[in-house]
Amino acid sequence: MYNDLDPLLHSQLRLAIMSILIGIEEADFVFIREKTGASAGNLSVQLDKLMEAGYLEIRKSFKGKFPRTTCKITPQGIDAFENYVRALQEYIKPGQL
Amino acid sequence: MYNDLDPLLHSQLRLAIMSILIGIEEADFVFIREKTGASAGNLSVQLDKLMEAGYLEIRKSFKGKFPRTTCKITPQGIDAFENYVRALQEYIKPGQL
DNA sequence: AAAATTTGGTTTTTATTATAAACTTGTTTA
DNA sequence: TAAACAAGTTTATAATAAAAACCAAATTTT
């Protein structure tokens, strides 16, 4: 009981990012920013951390003349997310609702 | 979607504390320390924060000649915990498992 | 019976984190 | 052509988690 919660995922913003990407696989920076309501700066930093950890991959391209940053969850990211959820269940189980 | 997660509960140790107390209502310092594996210092600080927030009440007494600190979750604490769980579900729903 | 250890903590310090503020590069619009 | 906007990144700051150091009293050891 009370397994450690992956600190990379135990963060409101990073968890929201992963939650989005688990659902739709791929999304761009602006979409994630709007969906999460995060500041661009914060989002940039957190995406980087998730990439460093191998939880997602980031592709840079152009949409017309503007830069575009696309994020995609990796198999490792999916694993980590599922693990996190499993660990978390132990903490919240008693309060099933 | 993506309601804010109560930052007081979004902490591994504080969540574990609340998880224990949701189940058994009342528990003493040593029991919680053992169950969570936290250091006494960290536990002391986090219990204090939860008390400050009105999520639990702390009673001090003696067990024989030794001091004893007993913690009990409050109705407000139960509410907060349930709210947190509800909010969290939104984040982890896609990964139902 | 003094010294060392244990119990049950609290206070203080340190390292990490999350987040926002400021900045960059380029583009569109007034 | 200057101001405003798009899409980010980098840097600075404020909050947090967690451990280390400390304390007082009780107990055990020598």
Short mmCIF file of C-alpha atoms (C1' of nucleotides) in Angstrom, two decimals:
data_model
loop_
_atom_site.label_atom_id
_atom_site.label_comp_id
_atom_site.label_asym_id
_atom_site.label_seq_id
_atom_site.Cartn_x
_atom_site.Cartn_y
_atom_site.Cartn_z
CA MET A 1 0.00 0.00 0.00
CA TYR A 2 1.01 3.58 -0.63
CA ASN A 3 3.35 2.94 -3.48
CA ASP A 4 5.26 5.98 -4.57
CA LEU A 5 3.49 8.20 -7.03
CA ASP A 6 5.68 8.97 -10.04
CA PRO A 7 6.64 12.56 -9.26
CA LEU A 8 6.71 13.43 -12.92
CA LEU A 9 3.05 12.66 -13.21
CA HIS A 10 2.03 13.87 -9.79
CA SER A 11 1.76 17.45 -10.96
CA GLN A 12 -1.47 19.08 -11.95
CA LEU A 13 -0.30 20.38 -15.28
CA ARG A 14 1.76 17.40 -16.36
CA LEU A 15 -1.07 15.09 -15.41
CA ALA A 16 -3.51 17.15 -17.47
CA ILE A 17 -1.13 17.05 -20.43
CA MET A 18 -0.85 13.29 -20.22
CA SER A 19 -4.57 12.95 -19.74
CA ILE A 20 -5.16 14.84 -22.99
CA LEU A 21 -2.58 12.87 -24.91
CA ILE A 22 -3.76 9.51 -23.63
CA GLY A 23 -7.08 10.30 -25.23
CA ILE A 24 -6.05 11.73 -28.57
CA GLU A 25 -2.45 10.58 -29.00
CA GLU A 26 -1.29 13.79 -30.62
CA ALA A 27 -1.97 17.45 -29.95
CA ASP A 28 -0.23 20.73 -30.55
CA PHE A 29 1.10 23.25 -28.08
CA VAL A 30 -1.70 25.76 -28.51
CA PHE A 31 -4.40 23.16 -28.15
CA ILE A 32 -2.90 21.88 -24.93
CA ARG A 33 -2.41 25.38 -23.62
CA GLU A 34 -6.05 26.22 -24.22
CA LYS A 35 -7.37 22.97 -22.86
CA THR A 36 -5.33 23.18 -19.68
CA GLY A 37 -5.42 26.93 -19.23
CA ALA A 38 -1.71 26.89 -18.43
CA SER A 39 0.60 29.76 -19.23
CA ALA A 40 2.80 29.20 -22.25
CA GLY A 41 5.92 29.39 -20.14
CA ASN A 42 4.80 26.80 -17.69
CA LEU A 43 3.56 24.54 -20.46
CA SER A 44 6.86 24.78 -22.30
CA VAL A 45 8.79 23.74 -19.22
CA GLN A 46 6.50 20.86 -18.34
CA LEU A 47 6.40 19.48 -21.88
CA ASP A 48 10.15 19.47 -21.84
CA LYS A 49 10.27 17.47 -18.65
CA LEU A 50 7.87 14.91 -20.02
CA MET A 51 9.94 14.64 -23.16
CA GLU A 52 13.18 14.28 -21.20
CA ALA A 53 11.56 11.42 -19.35
CA GLY A 54 10.61 9.78 -22.63
CA TYR A 55 6.92 10.09 -21.89
CA LEU A 56 6.20 12.02 -25.06
CA GLU A 57 7.86 13.11 -28.21
CA ILE A 58 7.83 16.59 -29.59
CA ARG A 59 7.92 17.47 -33.26
CA LYS A 60 8.49 20.95 -34.58
CA SER A 61 7.14 22.11 -37.89
CA PHE A 62 5.35 25.06 -39.46
CA LYS A 63 1.69 25.78 -39.85
CA GLY A 64 1.90 28.28 -42.68
CA LYS A 65 4.49 30.73 -41.55
CA PHE A 66 4.02 30.10 -37.87
CA PRO A 67 5.89 27.57 -35.81
CA ARG A 68 3.97 24.62 -34.52
CA THR A 69 4.89 22.20 -31.78
CA THR A 70 3.24 18.81 -31.85
CA CYS A 71 3.26 16.42 -28.90
CA LYS A 72 2.66 12.73 -29.00
CA ILE A 73 2.56 10.30 -26.13
CA THR A 74 5.01 7.38 -26.30
CA PRO A 75 4.39 3.77 -25.27
CA GLN A 76 6.59 4.48 -22.26
CA GLY A 77 4.37 7.44 -21.46
CA ILE A 78 1.26 5.32 -21.65
CA ASP A 79 2.85 2.79 -19.32
CA ALA A 80 3.84 5.43 -16.84
CA PHE A 81 0.39 6.96 -16.87
CA GLU A 82 -1.30 3.64 -16.28
CA ASN A 83 1.09 2.87 -13.48
CA TYR A 84 0.44 6.20 -11.88
CA VAL A 85 -3.29 5.64 -12.03
CA ARG A 86 -2.95 2.22 -10.48
CA ALA A 87 -0.80 3.57 -7.64
CA LEU A 88 -3.18 6.43 -7.08
CA GLN A 89 -6.17 4.14 -6.78
CA GLU A 90 -4.67 2.81 -3.57
CA TYR A 91 -4.77 6.28 -2.09
CA ILE A 92 -8.28 7.13 -3.06
CA LYS A 93 -9.91 3.72 -2.87
CA PRO A 94 -11.52 4.21 0.55
CA GLY A 95 -13.34 7.26 -0.75
CA GLN A 96 -14.96 5.42 -3.64
CA LEU A 97 -17.83 7.89 -3.75
CA MET B 1 -12.88 19.65 -17.18
CA TYR B 2 -9.55 19.90 -15.40
CA ASN B 3 -10.82 21.49 -12.26
CA ASP B 4 -8.08 22.56 -9.93
CA LEU B 5 -6.81 19.89 -7.60
CA ASP B 6 -6.79 21.09 -4.01
CA PRO B 7 -3.08 21.69 -3.52
CA LEU B 8 -3.33 20.68 0.11
CA LEU B 9 -4.40 17.22 -0.89
CA HIS B 10 -2.29 16.94 -4.01
CA SER B 11 0.74 15.85 -2.07
CA GLN B 12 1.78 12.27 -1.66
CA LEU B 13 2.10 12.33 2.08
CA ARG B 14 -0.91 14.49 2.88
CA LEU B 15 -3.03 12.37 0.58
CA ALA B 16 -1.85 9.21 2.31
CA ILE B 17 -2.66 10.73 5.69
CA MET B 18 -6.16 11.61 4.58
CA SER B 19 -6.60 8.23 2.98
CA ILE B 20 -5.82 6.56 6.28
CA LEU B 21 -8.08 8.82 8.26
CA ILE B 22 -10.98 8.53 5.86
CA GLY B 23 -10.95 4.82 6.59
CA ILE B 24 -10.51 4.76 10.33
CA GLU B 25 -11.49 8.24 11.46
CA GLU B 26 -8.86 8.48 14.13
CA ALA B 27 -5.23 7.44 14.32
CA ASP B 28 -2.17 8.46 16.25
CA PHE B 29 1.07 9.96 15.07
CA VAL B 30 3.14 6.81 15.34
CA PHE B 31 0.59 4.70 13.50
CA ILE B 32 0.45 7.17 10.64
CA ARG B 33 4.21 7.44 10.52
CA GLU B 34 4.59 3.70 10.24
CA LYS B 35 1.82 3.26 7.73
CA THR B 36 3.12 6.00 5.45
CA GLY B 37 6.82 5.47 6.04
CA ALA B 38 7.27 9.22 6.36
CA SER B 39 9.90 10.80 8.56
CA ALA B 40 8.58 12.21 11.81
CA GLY B 41 9.62 15.72 10.83
CA ASN B 42 7.82 15.67 7.54
CA LEU B 43 4.76 14.10 9.12
CA SER B 44 4.64 16.71 11.84
CA VAL B 45 4.71 19.53 9.32
CA GLN B 46 2.10 18.01 7.04
CA LEU B 47 -0.28 17.19 9.88
CA ASP B 48 -0.03 20.77 10.92
CA LYS B 49 -0.97 22.01 7.49
CA LEU B 50 -3.97 19.75 7.36
CA MET B 51 -5.02 20.97 10.76
CA GLU B 52 -4.56 24.63 9.81
CA ALA B 53 -6.84 23.97 6.86
CA GLY B 54 -9.45 22.47 9.17
CA TYR B 55 -9.18 19.07 7.50
CA LEU B 56 -8.34 17.33 10.71
CA GLU B 57 -8.15 17.93 14.39
CA ILE B 58 -5.24 17.03 16.59
CA ARG B 59 -5.52 16.06 20.20
CA LYS B 60 -2.60 15.72 22.54
CA SER B 61 -2.64 13.41 25.51
CA PHE B 62 -0.50 10.82 27.24
CA LYS B 63 -0.30 7.10 26.74
CA GLY B 64 1.14 6.12 30.10
CA LYS B 65 4.05 8.46 30.55
CA PHE B 66 4.63 9.10 26.85
CA PRO B 67 3.07 11.81 24.79
CA ARG B 68 0.55 10.84 22.19
CA THR B 69 -0.82 12.80 19.29
CA THR B 70 -4.14 11.71 17.92
CA CYS B 71 -5.52 12.85 14.58
CA LYS B 72 -9.10 12.79 13.51
CA ILE B 73 -10.55 13.81 10.19
CA THR B 74 -13.21 16.54 10.28
CA PRO B 75 -16.38 16.73 8.19
CA GLN B 76 -14.66 19.50 6.26
CA GLY B 77 -11.76 17.17 5.65
CA ILE B 78 -14.05 14.45 4.38
CA ASP B 79 -15.64 16.94 2.02
CA ALA B 80 -12.32 18.12 0.74
CA PHE B 81 -11.11 14.58 0.19
CA GLU B 82 -14.21 13.62 -1.73
CA ASN B 83 -13.95 16.73 -3.81
CA TYR B 84 -10.36 16.02 -4.59
CA VAL B 85 -11.17 12.50 -5.68
CA ARG B 86 -13.97 13.75 -7.90
CA ALA B 87 -11.70 16.33 -9.52
CA LEU B 88 -8.96 13.79 -9.98
CA GLN B 89 -11.26 11.35 -11.73
CA GLU B 90 -11.48 13.81 -14.58
CA TYR B 91 -7.76 13.61 -15.06
CA ILE B 92 -7.45 9.87 -14.98
CA LYS B 93 -10.74 8.83 -16.51
CA PRO B 94 -9.40 8.09 -19.99
CA GLY B 95 -6.98 5.58 -18.52
CA GLN B 96 -9.67 3.55 -16.78
CA LEU B 97 -7.56 0.40 -16.90
"C1'" DA C 1 23.88 6.37 39.31
"C1'" DA C 2 25.80 8.19 35.02
"C1'" DA C 3 25.82 7.56 30.37
"C1'" DA C 4 23.70 6.07 26.37
"C1'" DT C 5 19.50 5.01 23.91
"C1'" DT C 6 14.67 5.34 22.84
"C1'" DT C 7 10.14 7.56 22.46
"C1'" DG C 8 7.53 11.03 20.48
"C1'" DG C 9 7.69 14.51 18.62
"C1'" DT C 10 9.02 20.07 16.79
"C1'" DT C 11 11.79 23.51 14.44
"C1'" DT C 12 14.91 24.83 11.04
"C1'" DT C 13 17.31 24.23 6.74
"C1'" DT C 14 17.93 22.68 2.18
"C1'" DA C 15 16.77 21.16 -2.24
"C1'" DT C 16 13.25 20.73 -5.55
"C1'" DT C 17 9.10 22.40 -8.00
"C1'" DA C 18 5.65 24.84 -10.02
"C1'" DT C 19 4.58 28.93 -11.96
"C1'" DA C 20 4.77 33.42 -13.71
"C1'" DA C 21 7.37 37.24 -15.73
"C1'" DA C 22 10.27 38.71 -19.10
"C1'" DC C 23 12.26 37.90 -23.39
"C1'" DT C 24 12.88 36.16 -28.47
"C1'" DT C 25 11.78 35.64 -33.27
"C1'" DG C 26 9.02 36.31 -36.64
"C1'" DT C 27 4.23 37.99 -38.66
"C1'" DT C 28 0.21 40.57 -39.36
"C1'" DT C 29 -2.42 44.77 -39.13
"C1'" DA C 30 -3.43 49.79 -38.46
"C1'" DT D 1 6.62 51.56 -39.98
"C1'" DA D 2 5.20 51.04 -35.62
"C1'" DA D 3 2.23 48.60 -32.75
"C1'" DA D 4 0.06 44.38 -31.74
"C1'" DC D 5 -0.03 39.46 -32.07
"C1'" DA D 6 1.59 34.35 -32.59
"C1'" DA D 7 4.15 30.80 -30.66
"C1'" DG D 8 7.14 29.71 -27.92
"C1'" DT D 9 11.73 29.75 -24.65
"C1'" DT D 10 14.52 31.30 -20.85
"C1'" DT D 11 15.09 33.14 -16.44
"C1'" DA D 12 13.57 34.45 -11.89
"C1'" DT D 13 10.64 33.89 -7.97
"C1'" DA D 14 7.72 31.92 -4.72
"C1'" DA D 15 5.95 27.82 -2.69
"C1'" DT D 16 6.71 22.86 -1.24
"C1'" DA D 17 8.32 18.67 0.22
"C1'" DA D 18 11.35 16.44 2.85
"C1'" DA D 19 15.19 15.66 5.68
"C1'" DA D 20 18.44 17.09 9.24
"C1'" DA D 21 19.05 18.83 13.50
"C1'" DC D 22 17.16 19.52 17.69
"C1'" DC D 23 14.41 18.95 22.26
"C1'" DA D 24 12.38 16.96 26.52
"C1'" DA D 25 11.26 13.22 28.99
"C1'" DA D 26 11.53 8.25 29.83
"C1'" DT D 27 14.03 3.99 29.71
"C1'" DT D 28 17.79 0.91 29.48
"C1'" DT D 29 22.58 -0.28 29.91
"C1'" DT D 30 27.11 -0.46 32.26
#
